[in-house]
XYZ file of C-alpha atoms in Angstrom:
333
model
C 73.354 3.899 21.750
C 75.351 4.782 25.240
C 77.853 7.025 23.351
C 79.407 8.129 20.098
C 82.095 5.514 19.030
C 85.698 6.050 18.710
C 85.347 3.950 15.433
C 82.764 6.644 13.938
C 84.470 9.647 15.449
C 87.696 8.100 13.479
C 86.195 8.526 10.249
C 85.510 12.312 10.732
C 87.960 14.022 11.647
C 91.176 14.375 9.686
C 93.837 16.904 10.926
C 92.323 17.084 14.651
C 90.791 15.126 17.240
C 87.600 16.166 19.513
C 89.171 18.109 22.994
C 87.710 15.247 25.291
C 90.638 13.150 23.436
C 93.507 15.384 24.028
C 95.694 14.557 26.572
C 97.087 16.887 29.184
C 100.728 17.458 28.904
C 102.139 15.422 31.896
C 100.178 12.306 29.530
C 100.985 13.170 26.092
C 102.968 10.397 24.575
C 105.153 12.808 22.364
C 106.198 14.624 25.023
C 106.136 11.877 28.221
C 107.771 8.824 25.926
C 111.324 8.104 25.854
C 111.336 8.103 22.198
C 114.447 5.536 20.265
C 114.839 3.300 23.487
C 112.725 0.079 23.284
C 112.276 -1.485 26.676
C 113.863 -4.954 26.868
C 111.266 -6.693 28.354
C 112.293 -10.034 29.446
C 111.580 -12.758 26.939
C 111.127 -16.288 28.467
C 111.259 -19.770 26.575
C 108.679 -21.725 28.035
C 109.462 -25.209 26.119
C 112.796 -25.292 27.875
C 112.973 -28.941 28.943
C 114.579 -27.286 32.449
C 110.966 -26.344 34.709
C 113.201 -25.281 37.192
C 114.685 -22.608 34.726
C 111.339 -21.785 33.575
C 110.371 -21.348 37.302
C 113.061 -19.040 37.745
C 112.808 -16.669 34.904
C 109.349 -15.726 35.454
C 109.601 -15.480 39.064
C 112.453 -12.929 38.286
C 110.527 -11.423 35.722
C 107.011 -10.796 38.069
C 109.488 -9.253 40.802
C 111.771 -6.780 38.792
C 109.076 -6.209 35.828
C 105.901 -7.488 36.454
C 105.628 -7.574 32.791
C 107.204 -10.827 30.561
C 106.599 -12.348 26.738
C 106.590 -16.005 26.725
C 107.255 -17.715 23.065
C 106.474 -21.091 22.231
C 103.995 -21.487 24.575
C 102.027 -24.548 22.871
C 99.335 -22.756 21.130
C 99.257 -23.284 17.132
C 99.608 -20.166 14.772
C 96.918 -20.861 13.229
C 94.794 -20.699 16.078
C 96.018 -17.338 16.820
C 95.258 -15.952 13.750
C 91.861 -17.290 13.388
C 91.531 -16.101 17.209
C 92.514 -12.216 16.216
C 90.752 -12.906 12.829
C 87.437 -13.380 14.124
C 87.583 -10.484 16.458
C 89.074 -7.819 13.462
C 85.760 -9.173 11.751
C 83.558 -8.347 14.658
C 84.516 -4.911 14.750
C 84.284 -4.512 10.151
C 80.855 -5.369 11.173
C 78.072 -2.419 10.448
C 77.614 -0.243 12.847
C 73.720 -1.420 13.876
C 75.236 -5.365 14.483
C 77.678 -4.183 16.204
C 75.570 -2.447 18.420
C 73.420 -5.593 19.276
C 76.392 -6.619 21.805
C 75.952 -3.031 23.483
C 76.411 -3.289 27.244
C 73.061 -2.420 28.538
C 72.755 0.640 29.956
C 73.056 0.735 33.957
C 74.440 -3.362 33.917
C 76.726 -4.275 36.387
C 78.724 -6.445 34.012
C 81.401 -5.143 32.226
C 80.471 -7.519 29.450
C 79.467 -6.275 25.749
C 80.543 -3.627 23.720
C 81.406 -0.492 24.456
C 83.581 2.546 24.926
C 84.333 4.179 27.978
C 84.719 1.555 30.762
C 86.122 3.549 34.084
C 85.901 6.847 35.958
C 88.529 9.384 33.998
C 90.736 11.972 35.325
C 89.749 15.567 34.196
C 86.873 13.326 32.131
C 89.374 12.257 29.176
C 88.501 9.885 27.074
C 90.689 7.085 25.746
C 90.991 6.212 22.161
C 89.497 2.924 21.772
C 86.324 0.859 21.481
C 86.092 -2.465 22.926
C 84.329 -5.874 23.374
C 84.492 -7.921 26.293
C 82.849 -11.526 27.139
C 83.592 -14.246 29.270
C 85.421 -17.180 27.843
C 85.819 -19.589 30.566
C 84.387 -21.311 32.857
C 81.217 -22.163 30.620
C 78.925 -21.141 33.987
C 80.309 -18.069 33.908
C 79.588 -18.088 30.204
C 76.885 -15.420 28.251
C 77.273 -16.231 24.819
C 74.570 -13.014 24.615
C 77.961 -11.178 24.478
C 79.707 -13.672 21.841
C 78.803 -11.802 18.148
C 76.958 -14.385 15.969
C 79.168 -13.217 13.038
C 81.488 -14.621 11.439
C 80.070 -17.841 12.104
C 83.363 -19.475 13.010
C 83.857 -17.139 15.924
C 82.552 -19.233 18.858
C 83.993 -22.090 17.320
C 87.583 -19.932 17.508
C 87.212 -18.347 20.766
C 86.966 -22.055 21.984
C 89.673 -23.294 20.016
C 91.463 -20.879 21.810
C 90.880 -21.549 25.454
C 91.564 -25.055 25.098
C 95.126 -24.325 24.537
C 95.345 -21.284 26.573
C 94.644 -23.909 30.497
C 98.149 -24.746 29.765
C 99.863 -21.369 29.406
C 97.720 -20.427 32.606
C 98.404 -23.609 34.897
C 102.081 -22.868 33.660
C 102.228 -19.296 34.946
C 100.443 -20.209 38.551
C 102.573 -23.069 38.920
C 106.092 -20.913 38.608
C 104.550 -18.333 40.407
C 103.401 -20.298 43.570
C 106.434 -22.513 43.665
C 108.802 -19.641 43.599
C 106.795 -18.312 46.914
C 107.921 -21.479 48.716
C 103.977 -22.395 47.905
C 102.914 -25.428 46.716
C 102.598 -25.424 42.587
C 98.645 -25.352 43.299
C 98.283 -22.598 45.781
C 97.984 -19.575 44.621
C 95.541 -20.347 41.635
C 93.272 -21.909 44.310
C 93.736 -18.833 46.167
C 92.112 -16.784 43.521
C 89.601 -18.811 42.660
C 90.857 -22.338 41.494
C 88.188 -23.986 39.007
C 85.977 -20.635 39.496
C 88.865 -18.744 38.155
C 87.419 -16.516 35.463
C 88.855 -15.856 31.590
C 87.898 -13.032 30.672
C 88.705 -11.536 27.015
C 88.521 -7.844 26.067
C 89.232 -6.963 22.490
C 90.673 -3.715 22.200
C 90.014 -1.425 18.604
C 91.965 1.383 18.432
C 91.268 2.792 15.167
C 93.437 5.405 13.460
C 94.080 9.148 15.298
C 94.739 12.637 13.285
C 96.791 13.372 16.438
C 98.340 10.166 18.270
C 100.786 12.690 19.679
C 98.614 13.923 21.850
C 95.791 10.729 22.579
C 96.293 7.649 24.748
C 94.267 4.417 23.274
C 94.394 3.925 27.456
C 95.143 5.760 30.284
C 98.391 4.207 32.636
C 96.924 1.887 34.625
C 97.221 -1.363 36.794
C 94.960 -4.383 35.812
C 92.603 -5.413 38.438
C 92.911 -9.348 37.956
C 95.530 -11.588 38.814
C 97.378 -11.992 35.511
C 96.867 -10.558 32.298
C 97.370 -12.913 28.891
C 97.737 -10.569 26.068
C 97.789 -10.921 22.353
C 98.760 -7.825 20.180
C 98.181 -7.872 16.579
C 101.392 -6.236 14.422
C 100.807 -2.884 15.445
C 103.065 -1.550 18.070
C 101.472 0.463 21.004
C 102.228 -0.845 24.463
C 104.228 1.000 26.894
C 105.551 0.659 30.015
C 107.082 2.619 32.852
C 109.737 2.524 34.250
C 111.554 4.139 36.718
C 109.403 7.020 36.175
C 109.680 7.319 32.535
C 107.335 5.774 30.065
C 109.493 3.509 27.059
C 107.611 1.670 24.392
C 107.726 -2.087 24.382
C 108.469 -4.286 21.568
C 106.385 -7.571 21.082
C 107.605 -10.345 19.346
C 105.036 -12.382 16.630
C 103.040 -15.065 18.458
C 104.559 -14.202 21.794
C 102.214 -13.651 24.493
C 102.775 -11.155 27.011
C 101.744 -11.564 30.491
C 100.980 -8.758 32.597
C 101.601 -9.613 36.397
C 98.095 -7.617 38.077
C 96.897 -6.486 41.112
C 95.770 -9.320 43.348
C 98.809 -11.569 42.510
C 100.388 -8.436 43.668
C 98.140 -8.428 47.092
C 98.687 -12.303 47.187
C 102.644 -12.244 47.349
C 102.193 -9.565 49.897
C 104.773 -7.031 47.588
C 107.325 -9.826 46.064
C 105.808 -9.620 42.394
C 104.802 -6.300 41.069
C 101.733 -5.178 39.162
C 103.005 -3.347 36.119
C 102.305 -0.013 35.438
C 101.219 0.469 31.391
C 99.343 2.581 28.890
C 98.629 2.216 25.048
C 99.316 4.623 22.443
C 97.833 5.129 18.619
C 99.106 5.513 15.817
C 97.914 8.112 12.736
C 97.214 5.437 9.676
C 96.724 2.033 11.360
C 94.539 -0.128 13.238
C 95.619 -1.372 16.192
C 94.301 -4.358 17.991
C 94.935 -6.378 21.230
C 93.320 -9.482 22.678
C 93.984 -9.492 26.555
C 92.851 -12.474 28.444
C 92.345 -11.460 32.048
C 92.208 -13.984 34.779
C 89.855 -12.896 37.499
C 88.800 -14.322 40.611
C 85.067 -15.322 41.139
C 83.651 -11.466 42.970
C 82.843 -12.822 46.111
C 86.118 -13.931 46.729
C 88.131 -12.538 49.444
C 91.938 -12.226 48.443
C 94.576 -10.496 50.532
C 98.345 -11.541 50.837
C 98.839 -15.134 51.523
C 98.391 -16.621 54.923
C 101.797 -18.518 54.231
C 103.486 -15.446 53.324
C 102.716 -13.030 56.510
C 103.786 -13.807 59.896
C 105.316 -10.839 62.221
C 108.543 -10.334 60.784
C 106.621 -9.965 57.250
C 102.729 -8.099 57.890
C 100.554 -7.880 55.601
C 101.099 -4.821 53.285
C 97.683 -5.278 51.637
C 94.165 -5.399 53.016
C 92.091 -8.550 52.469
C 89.149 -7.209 50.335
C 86.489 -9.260 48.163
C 87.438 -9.154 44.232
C 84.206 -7.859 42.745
C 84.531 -4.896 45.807
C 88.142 -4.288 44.908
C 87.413 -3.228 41.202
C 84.505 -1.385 42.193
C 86.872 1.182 44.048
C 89.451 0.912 41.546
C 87.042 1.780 38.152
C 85.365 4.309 40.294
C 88.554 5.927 41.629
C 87.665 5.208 45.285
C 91.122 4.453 47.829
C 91.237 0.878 48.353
């Protein structure tokens, strides 16, 4: 076993929470959240009959946010809660199953379960287990990391990513087109078919002391755009303008996370958003962020369209898999 989990440690402790938890006081969500203000994250209809409205909004939204919920996006409830119903049944699993999906020790891959994924400041830990697998393409597929119970979850994980292409191909699309891009640019430019889904399923089980734990630390994502499901259980957060406000989800939305290299890719004009998770003292929380990545060997800077002398490059052009080496390790880019 690589290290105690957050699930066991959970389900010891009652009033107080091991020192490797506790936050420092410049991070701890009592003190650092703006508490009674819920950030009004922008909220975007993506059925509107009007593409060029659609366009709009989440162009807007990637440049003053980087952070958007979409609602009825196309994929069923039902699918959704079979989707988050499989994974809540992964982690109710025994301990010993669950620890068939281990990562192996010393892997490269960040696939399979586990607990402590990056390089942490002052050596904190983060309240939260996790499971991650590839979803999509199928050669980038290891269904070593897919559990084998339930049963139904392959079968759900796929029901899934058949409707999730369109929310994708939808985001790219308004994306690129608002860069004065064609609407198939900048997917192809991180990766095209190649480009990765992959799911994490965050477990962030219940904390004596969520005043003073973070389930995870602020932080940019590393991919291109994050597709996140929450289950009912508020915990997201985001900052702005230097202060740190929860954000309110709405059922079935999804909310998309603008990341890193679309970031590098627009040269500066949409912005990577800056977020962290907190716990809460009696209830799970659980989150099901899809994160599109390009292929590793992919080189992705700002887009040759998008630079000339008036406008340099801001970013350097760096291969994915090289990029989140650096950034998991803490290394300057």
């Amino acid at each position: 076993m690589e290290t105690e989990r957050v699930q066991n440690i959970a389900s010891t402790f009652e009033d107080t929470i091991p020192e490797a938890f506790i936050r420092s006081e410049h991070e701890q969500p009592a003190i650092t959240t703006v508490h009674g203000v819920n950030l009004d994250v922008p909220v975007i209809d993506v059925s509107d009959p009007d593409e060029e409205k659609i366009t709009r909004l989440i162009a807007d939204a990637s440049r003053e946010w980087g952070m958007f919920q979409i609602v009825n996006h196309g994929i069923p409830s039902e699918v959704i809660s079979k989707f988050q119903s499989v994974g809540r049944a992964f982690f109710e699993l025994p301990q010993v199953e669950k620890e068939l999906y281990a990562k192996p020790p010393g892997a490269k891959s960040i696939e399979g379960y586990g607990t402590f994924l990056q390089k942490e400041v002052e050596g904190k830990k983060g309240w939260v287990d996790h499971l991650f697998h590839r979803i999509w393409p199928p050669p980038a597929i290891n269904y070593r990391f897919w559990p084998k119970n339930p049963p139904v979850y392959r079968e759900a994980n796929e029901e899934y990513v058949k409707y999730l292409h369109g929310v994708v191909d939808k985001l790219f699309k308004s994306l690129s087109l608002d860069l004065g891009l064609e609407e198939h640019e900048l997917k192809e430019a991180v990766g095209g078919d190649e480009l990765t889904y992959l799911l994490k399923i965050n477990y962030y089980p219940p904390c004596p002391r969520p005043d003073l734990a973070l389930g995870l630390v602020a932080h940019t994502d590393m991919c291109s755009i994050t597709i996140l499901l929450p289950n009912d259980i508020q915990g997201l957060q985001a900052c702005r303008d230097g202060q740190w406000y929860c954000v309110k989800y709405i059922p079935n939305a999804l909310v998309i996370h603008i990341g890193d290299q679309i970031e590098i890719l627009s040269n500066g004009k949409y912005k990577s958003v800056f977020h962290r998770t907190t716990v809460t003292k009696d209830k799970t929380r659980m989150s099901w962020p899809v994160f599109l990545e390009p292929p590793p060997d992919l080189a992705v800077g700002p887009h040759p369209k998008l630079v000339n002398e008036q406008n340099p490059p801001k970013y350097k052009t760096k291969k994915y898999g090289d990029y989140c080496y650096c950034k998991l390790n803490k290394i300057p880019q």
